[in-house]
PDB file of C-alpha atoms in Angstrom:
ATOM      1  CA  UNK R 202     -39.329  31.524  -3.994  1.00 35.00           C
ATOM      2  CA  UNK R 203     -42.166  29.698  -2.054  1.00 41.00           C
ATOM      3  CA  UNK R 204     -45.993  30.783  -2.023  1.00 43.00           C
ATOM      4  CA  UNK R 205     -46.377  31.621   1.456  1.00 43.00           C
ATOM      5  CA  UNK R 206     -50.121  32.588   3.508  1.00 46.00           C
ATOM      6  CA  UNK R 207     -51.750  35.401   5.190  1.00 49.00           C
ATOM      7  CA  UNK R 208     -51.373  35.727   8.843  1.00 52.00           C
ATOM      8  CA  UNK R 209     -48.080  36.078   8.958  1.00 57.00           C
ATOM      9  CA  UNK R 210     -45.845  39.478  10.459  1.00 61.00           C
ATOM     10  CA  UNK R 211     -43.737  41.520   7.845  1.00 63.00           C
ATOM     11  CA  UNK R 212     -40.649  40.234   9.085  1.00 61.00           C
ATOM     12  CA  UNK R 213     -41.801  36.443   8.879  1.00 64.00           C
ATOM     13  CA  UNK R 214     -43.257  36.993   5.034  1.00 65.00           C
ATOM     14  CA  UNK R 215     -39.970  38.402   4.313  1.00 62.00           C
ATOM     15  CA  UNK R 216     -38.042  35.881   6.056  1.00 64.00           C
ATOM     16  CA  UNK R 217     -40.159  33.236   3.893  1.00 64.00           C
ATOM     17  CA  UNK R 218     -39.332  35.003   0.860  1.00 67.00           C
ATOM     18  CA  UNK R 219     -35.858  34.906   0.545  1.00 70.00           C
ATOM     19  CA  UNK R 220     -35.715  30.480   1.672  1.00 72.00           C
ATOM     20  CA  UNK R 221     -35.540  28.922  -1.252  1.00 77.00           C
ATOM     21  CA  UNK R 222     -35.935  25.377   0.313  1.00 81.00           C
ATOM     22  CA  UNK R 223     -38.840  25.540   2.718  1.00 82.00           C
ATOM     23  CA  UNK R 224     -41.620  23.629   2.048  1.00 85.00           C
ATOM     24  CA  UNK R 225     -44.503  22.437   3.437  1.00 84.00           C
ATOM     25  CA  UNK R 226     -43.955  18.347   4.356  1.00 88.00           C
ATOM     26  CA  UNK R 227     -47.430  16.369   4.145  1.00 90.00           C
ATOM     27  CA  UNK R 228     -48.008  13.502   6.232  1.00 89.00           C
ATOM     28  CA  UNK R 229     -48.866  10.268   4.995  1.00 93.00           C
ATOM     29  CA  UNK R 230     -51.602   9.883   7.840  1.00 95.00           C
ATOM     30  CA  UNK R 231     -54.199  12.747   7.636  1.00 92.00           C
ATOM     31  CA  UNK R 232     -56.708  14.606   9.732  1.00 91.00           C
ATOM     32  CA  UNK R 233     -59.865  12.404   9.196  1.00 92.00           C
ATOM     33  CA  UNK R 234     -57.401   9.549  10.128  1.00 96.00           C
ATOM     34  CA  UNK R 235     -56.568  10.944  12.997  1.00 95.00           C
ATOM     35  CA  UNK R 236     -60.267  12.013  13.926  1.00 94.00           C
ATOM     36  CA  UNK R 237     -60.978   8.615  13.166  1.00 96.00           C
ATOM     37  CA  UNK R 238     -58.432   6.890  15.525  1.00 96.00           C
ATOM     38  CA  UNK R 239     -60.133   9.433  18.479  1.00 96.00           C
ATOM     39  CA  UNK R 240     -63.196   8.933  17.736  1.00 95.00           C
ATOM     40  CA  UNK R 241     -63.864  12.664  17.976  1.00 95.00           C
ATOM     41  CA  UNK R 242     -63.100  15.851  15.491  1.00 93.00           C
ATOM     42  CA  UNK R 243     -60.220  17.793  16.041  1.00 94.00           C
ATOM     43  CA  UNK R 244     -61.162  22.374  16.612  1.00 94.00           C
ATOM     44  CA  UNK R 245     -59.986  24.624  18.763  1.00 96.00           C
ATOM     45  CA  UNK R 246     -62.316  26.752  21.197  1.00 96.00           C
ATOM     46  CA  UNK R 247     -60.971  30.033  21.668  1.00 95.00           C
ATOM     47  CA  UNK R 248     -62.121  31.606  25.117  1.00 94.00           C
ATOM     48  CA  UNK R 249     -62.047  35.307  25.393  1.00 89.00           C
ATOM     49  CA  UNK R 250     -62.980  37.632  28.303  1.00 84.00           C
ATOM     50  CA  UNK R 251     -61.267  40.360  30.491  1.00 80.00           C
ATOM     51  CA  UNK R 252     -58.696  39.578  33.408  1.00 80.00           C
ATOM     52  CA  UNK R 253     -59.972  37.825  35.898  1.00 80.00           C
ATOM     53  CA  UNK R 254     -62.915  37.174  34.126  1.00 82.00           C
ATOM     54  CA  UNK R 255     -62.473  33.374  34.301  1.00 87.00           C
ATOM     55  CA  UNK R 256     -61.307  32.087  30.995  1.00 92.00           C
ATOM     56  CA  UNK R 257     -58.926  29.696  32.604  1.00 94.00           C
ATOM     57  CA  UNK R 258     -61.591  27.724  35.567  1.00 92.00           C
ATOM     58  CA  UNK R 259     -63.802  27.588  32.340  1.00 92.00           C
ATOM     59  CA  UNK R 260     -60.579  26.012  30.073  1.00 95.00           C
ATOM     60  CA  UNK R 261     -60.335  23.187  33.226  1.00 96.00           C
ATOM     61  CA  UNK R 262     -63.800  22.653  33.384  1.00 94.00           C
ATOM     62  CA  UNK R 263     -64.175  22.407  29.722  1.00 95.00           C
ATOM     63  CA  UNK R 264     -61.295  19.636  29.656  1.00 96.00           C
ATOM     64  CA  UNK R 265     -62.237  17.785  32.916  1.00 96.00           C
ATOM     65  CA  UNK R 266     -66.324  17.385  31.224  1.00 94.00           C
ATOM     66  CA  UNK R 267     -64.507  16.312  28.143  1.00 95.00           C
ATOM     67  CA  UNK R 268     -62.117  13.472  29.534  1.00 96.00           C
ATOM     68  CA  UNK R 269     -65.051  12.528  31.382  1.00 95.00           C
ATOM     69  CA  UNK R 270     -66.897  11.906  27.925  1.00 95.00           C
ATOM     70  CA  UNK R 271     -63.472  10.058  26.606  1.00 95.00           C
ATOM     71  CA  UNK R 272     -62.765  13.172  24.725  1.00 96.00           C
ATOM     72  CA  UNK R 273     -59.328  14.155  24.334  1.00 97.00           C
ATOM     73  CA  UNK R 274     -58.836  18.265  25.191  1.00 97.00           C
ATOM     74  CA  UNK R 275     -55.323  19.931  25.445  1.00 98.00           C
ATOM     75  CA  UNK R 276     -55.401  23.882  27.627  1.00 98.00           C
ATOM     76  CA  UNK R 277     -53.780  26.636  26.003  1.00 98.00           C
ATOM     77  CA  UNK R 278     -53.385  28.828  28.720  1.00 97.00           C
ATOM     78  CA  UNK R 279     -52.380  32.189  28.102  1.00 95.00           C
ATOM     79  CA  UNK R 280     -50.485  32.920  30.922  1.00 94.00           C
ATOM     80  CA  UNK R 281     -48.605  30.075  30.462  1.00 96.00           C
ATOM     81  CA  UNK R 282     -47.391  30.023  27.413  1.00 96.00           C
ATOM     82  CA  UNK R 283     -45.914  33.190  28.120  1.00 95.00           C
ATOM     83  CA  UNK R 284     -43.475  31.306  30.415  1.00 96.00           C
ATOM     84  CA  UNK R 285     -42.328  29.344  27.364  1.00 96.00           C
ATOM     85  CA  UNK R 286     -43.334  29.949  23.898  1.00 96.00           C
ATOM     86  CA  UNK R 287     -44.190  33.560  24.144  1.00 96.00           C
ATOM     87  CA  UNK R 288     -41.873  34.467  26.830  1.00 95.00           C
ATOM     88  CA  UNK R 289     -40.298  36.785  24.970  1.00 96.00           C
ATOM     89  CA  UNK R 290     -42.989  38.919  24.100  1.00 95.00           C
ATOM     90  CA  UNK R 291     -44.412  41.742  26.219  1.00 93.00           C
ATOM     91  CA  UNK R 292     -47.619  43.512  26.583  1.00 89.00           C
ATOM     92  CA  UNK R 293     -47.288  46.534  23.755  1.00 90.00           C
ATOM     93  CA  UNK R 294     -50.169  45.955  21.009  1.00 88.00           C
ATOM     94  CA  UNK R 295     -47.278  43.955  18.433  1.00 93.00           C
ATOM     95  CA  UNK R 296     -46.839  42.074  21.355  1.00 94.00           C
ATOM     96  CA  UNK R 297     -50.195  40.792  21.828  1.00 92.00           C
ATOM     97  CA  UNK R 298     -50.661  40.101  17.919  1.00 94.00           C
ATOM     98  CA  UNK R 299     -47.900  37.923  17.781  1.00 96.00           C
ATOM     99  CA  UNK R 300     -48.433  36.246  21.390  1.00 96.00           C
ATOM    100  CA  UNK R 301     -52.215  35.270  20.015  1.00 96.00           C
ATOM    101  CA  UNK R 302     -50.605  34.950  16.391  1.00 96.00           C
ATOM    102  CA  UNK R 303     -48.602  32.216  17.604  1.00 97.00           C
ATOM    103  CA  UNK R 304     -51.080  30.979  19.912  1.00 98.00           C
ATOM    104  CA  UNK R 305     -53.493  30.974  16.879  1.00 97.00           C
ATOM    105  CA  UNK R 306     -51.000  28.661  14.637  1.00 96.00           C
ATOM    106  CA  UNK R 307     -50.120  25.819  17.722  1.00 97.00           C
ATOM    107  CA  UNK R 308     -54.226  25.903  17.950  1.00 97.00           C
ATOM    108  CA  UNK R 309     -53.945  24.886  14.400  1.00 95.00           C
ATOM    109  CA  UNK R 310     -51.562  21.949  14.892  1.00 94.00           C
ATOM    110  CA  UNK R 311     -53.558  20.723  18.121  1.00 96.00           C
ATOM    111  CA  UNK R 312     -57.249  20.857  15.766  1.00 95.00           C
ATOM    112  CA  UNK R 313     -55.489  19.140  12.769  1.00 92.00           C
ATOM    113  CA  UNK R 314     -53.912  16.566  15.102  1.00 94.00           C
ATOM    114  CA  UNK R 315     -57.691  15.749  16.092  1.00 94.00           C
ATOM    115  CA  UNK R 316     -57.476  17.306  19.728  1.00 96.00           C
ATOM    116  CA  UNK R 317     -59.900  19.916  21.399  1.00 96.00           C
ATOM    117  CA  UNK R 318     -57.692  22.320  21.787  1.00 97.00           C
ATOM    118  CA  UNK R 319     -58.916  24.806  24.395  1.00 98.00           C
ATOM    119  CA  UNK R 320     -57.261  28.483  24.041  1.00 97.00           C
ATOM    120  CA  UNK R 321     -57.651  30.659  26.839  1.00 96.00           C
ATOM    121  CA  UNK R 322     -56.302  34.519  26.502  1.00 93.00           C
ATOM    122  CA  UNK R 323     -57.486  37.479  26.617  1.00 90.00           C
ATOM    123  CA  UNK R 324     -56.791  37.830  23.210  1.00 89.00           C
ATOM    124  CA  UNK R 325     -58.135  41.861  22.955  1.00 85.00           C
ATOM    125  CA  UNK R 326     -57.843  42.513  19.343  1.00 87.00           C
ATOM    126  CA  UNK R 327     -60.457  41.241  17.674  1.00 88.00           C
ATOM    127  CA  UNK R 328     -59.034  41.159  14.342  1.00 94.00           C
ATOM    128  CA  UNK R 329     -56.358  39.221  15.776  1.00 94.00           C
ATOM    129  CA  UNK R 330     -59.284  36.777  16.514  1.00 92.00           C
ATOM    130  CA  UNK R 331     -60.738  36.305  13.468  1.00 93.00           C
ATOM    131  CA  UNK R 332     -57.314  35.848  11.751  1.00 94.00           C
ATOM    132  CA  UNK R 333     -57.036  32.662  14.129  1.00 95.00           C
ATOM    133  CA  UNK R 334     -60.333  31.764  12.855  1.00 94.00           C
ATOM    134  CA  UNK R 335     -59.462  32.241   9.693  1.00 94.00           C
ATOM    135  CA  UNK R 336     -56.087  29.941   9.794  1.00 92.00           C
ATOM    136  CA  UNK R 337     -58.048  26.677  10.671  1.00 87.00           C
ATOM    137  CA  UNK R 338     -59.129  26.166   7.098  1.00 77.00           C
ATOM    138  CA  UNK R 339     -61.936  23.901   7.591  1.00 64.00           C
ATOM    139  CA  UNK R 340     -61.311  23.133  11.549  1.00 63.00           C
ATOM    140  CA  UNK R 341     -64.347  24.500  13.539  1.00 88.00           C
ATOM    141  CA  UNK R 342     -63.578  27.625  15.882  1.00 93.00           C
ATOM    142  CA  UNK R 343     -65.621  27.721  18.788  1.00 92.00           C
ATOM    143  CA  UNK R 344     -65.311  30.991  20.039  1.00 90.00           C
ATOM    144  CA  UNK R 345     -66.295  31.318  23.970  1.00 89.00           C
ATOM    145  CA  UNK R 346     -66.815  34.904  25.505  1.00 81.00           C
ATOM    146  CA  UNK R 347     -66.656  35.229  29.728  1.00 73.00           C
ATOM    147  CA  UNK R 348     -68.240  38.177  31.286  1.00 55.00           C
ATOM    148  CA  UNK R 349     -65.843  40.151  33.487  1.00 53.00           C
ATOM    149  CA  UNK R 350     -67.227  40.893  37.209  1.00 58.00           C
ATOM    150  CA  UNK R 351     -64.783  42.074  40.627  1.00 58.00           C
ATOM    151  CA  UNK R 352     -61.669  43.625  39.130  1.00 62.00           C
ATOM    152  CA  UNK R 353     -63.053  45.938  36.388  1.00 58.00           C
ATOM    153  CA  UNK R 354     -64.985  47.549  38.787  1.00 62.00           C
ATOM    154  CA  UNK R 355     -61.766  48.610  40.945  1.00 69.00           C
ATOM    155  CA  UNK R 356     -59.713  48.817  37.645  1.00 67.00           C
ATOM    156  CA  UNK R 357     -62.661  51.606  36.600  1.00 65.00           C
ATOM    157  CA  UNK R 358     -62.240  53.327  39.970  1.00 75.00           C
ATOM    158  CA  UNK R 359     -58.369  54.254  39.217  1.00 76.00           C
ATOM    159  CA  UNK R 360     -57.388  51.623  42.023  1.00 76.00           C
ATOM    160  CA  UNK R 361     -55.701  49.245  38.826  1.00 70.00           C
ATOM    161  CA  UNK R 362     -53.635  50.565  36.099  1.00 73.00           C
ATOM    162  CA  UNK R 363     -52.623  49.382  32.779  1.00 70.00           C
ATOM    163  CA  UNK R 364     -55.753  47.399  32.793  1.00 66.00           C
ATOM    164  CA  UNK R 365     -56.999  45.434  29.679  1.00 65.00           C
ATOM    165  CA  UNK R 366     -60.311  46.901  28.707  1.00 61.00           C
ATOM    166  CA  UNK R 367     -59.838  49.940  30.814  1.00 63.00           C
ATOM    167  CA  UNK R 368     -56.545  51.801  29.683  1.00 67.00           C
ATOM    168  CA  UNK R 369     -55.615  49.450  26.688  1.00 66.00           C
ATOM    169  CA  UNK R 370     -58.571  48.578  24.402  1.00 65.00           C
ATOM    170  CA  UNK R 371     -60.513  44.848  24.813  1.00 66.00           C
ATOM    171  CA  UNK R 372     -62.863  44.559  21.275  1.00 69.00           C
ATOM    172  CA  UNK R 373     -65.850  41.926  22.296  1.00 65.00           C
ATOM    173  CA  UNK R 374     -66.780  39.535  19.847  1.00 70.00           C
ATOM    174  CA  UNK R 375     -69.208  40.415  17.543  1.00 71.00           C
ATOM    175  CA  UNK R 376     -70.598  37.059  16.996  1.00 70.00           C
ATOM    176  CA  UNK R 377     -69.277  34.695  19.284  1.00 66.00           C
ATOM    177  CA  UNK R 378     -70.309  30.706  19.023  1.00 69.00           C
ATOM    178  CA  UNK R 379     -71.044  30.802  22.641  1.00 62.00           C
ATOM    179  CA  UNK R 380     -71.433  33.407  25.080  1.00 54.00           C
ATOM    180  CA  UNK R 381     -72.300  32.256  28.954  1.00 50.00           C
ATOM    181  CA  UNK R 382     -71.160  33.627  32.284  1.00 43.00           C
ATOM    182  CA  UNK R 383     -71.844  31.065  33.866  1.00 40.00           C
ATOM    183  CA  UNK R 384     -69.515  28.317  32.094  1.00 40.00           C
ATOM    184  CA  UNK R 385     -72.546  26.569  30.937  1.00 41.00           C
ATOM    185  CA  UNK R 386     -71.222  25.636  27.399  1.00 43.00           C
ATOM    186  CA  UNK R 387     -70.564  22.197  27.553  1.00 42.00           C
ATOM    187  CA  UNK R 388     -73.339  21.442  25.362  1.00 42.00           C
ATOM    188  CA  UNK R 389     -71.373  21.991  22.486  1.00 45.00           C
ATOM    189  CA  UNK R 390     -69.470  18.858  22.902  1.00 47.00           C
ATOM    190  CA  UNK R 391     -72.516  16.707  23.711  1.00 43.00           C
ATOM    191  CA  UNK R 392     -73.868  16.093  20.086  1.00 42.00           C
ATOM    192  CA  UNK R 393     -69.966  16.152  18.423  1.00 45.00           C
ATOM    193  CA  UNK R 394     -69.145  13.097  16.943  1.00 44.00           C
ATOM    194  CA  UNK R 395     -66.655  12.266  14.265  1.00 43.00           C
TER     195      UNK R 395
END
């Protein structure tokens, strides 16, 4: 039997119980390598927010600023993932756990590869949040909160159903690293340095 780590669904930890010959394979070039060679640290900022709300203009922005400063940025968009990785998971709560679980564990690889990796969902369950945050084991989580305007209004007024935040629960951050509505948070990247 192999030790295996939190995070995981049932059915994966008992998956990972019964292999007898999985185990993790370290590479003989590590993260501070890596950082080094890029000349910038390796995290993952996780933007948040209601539909609509944004979260993907501010992921492009984001990147664009930072390949402007020679800072290498890969977009984890949501909705697009769920035409590949996640396309076979749909929009009931387990869905959404394991859509940002997974999500949460490619972040992981992008950070420790020494990429910004830029992670735009909606990502509603905030547990399901700090379990990403909680993954990156000494990779910084930027957390980034948009403020929703336009559809939640309409959404509110019955004219949108099945809504995120309206008829299926959206849990703000309690404590988020950075929290603008106007996409004013590339300061974060301006002092980072490896």
């Amino acid at each position: 039997l192999i030790a295996v780590s939190s995070g995981r669904s049932d059915h994966q930890e008992r998956v990972l119980r019964m292999s007898t010959n999985i185990f993790w394979q370290e590479s003989p070039i590590g993260k501070t390598e890596r950082q080094k060679l890029l000349n910038q640290k390796g995290c993952v900022v996780w933007i948040t927010g209601l539909s609509g709300s944004g979260k993907s203009t501010l992921a492009c922005s984001l990147s664009r600023e930072l390949y402007t400063r020679g800072k290498l940025s890969y977009i984890l968009d949501g909705d697009n993932l769920r035409h590949g990785l996640n396309k076979d998971l749909g929009f009931k709560a387990e869905d959404r756990v394991e859509n940002i679980r997974r999500v949460g564990e490619v972040a992981k690889l992008f950070a420790d590869a020494g990429l910004i990796c830029i992670a735009s969902l909606i990502s509603p369950y905030r547990k399901d949040r700090d379990a990403c945050r909680e993954m990156m084991q000494g990779s910084s989580f930027i957390e980034a909160t948009r403020d929703p305007k336009g559809l939640y209004k309409l959404a509110r007024a019955g004219k949108i159903k099945g809504f995120t935040g309206i008829d299926d629960p959206y849990e703000s951050p309690l404590n988020s690293e950075v929290y603008d509505p106007w996409c004013r948070c590339f300061h974060v990247f301006s002092s980072q340095s490896p």
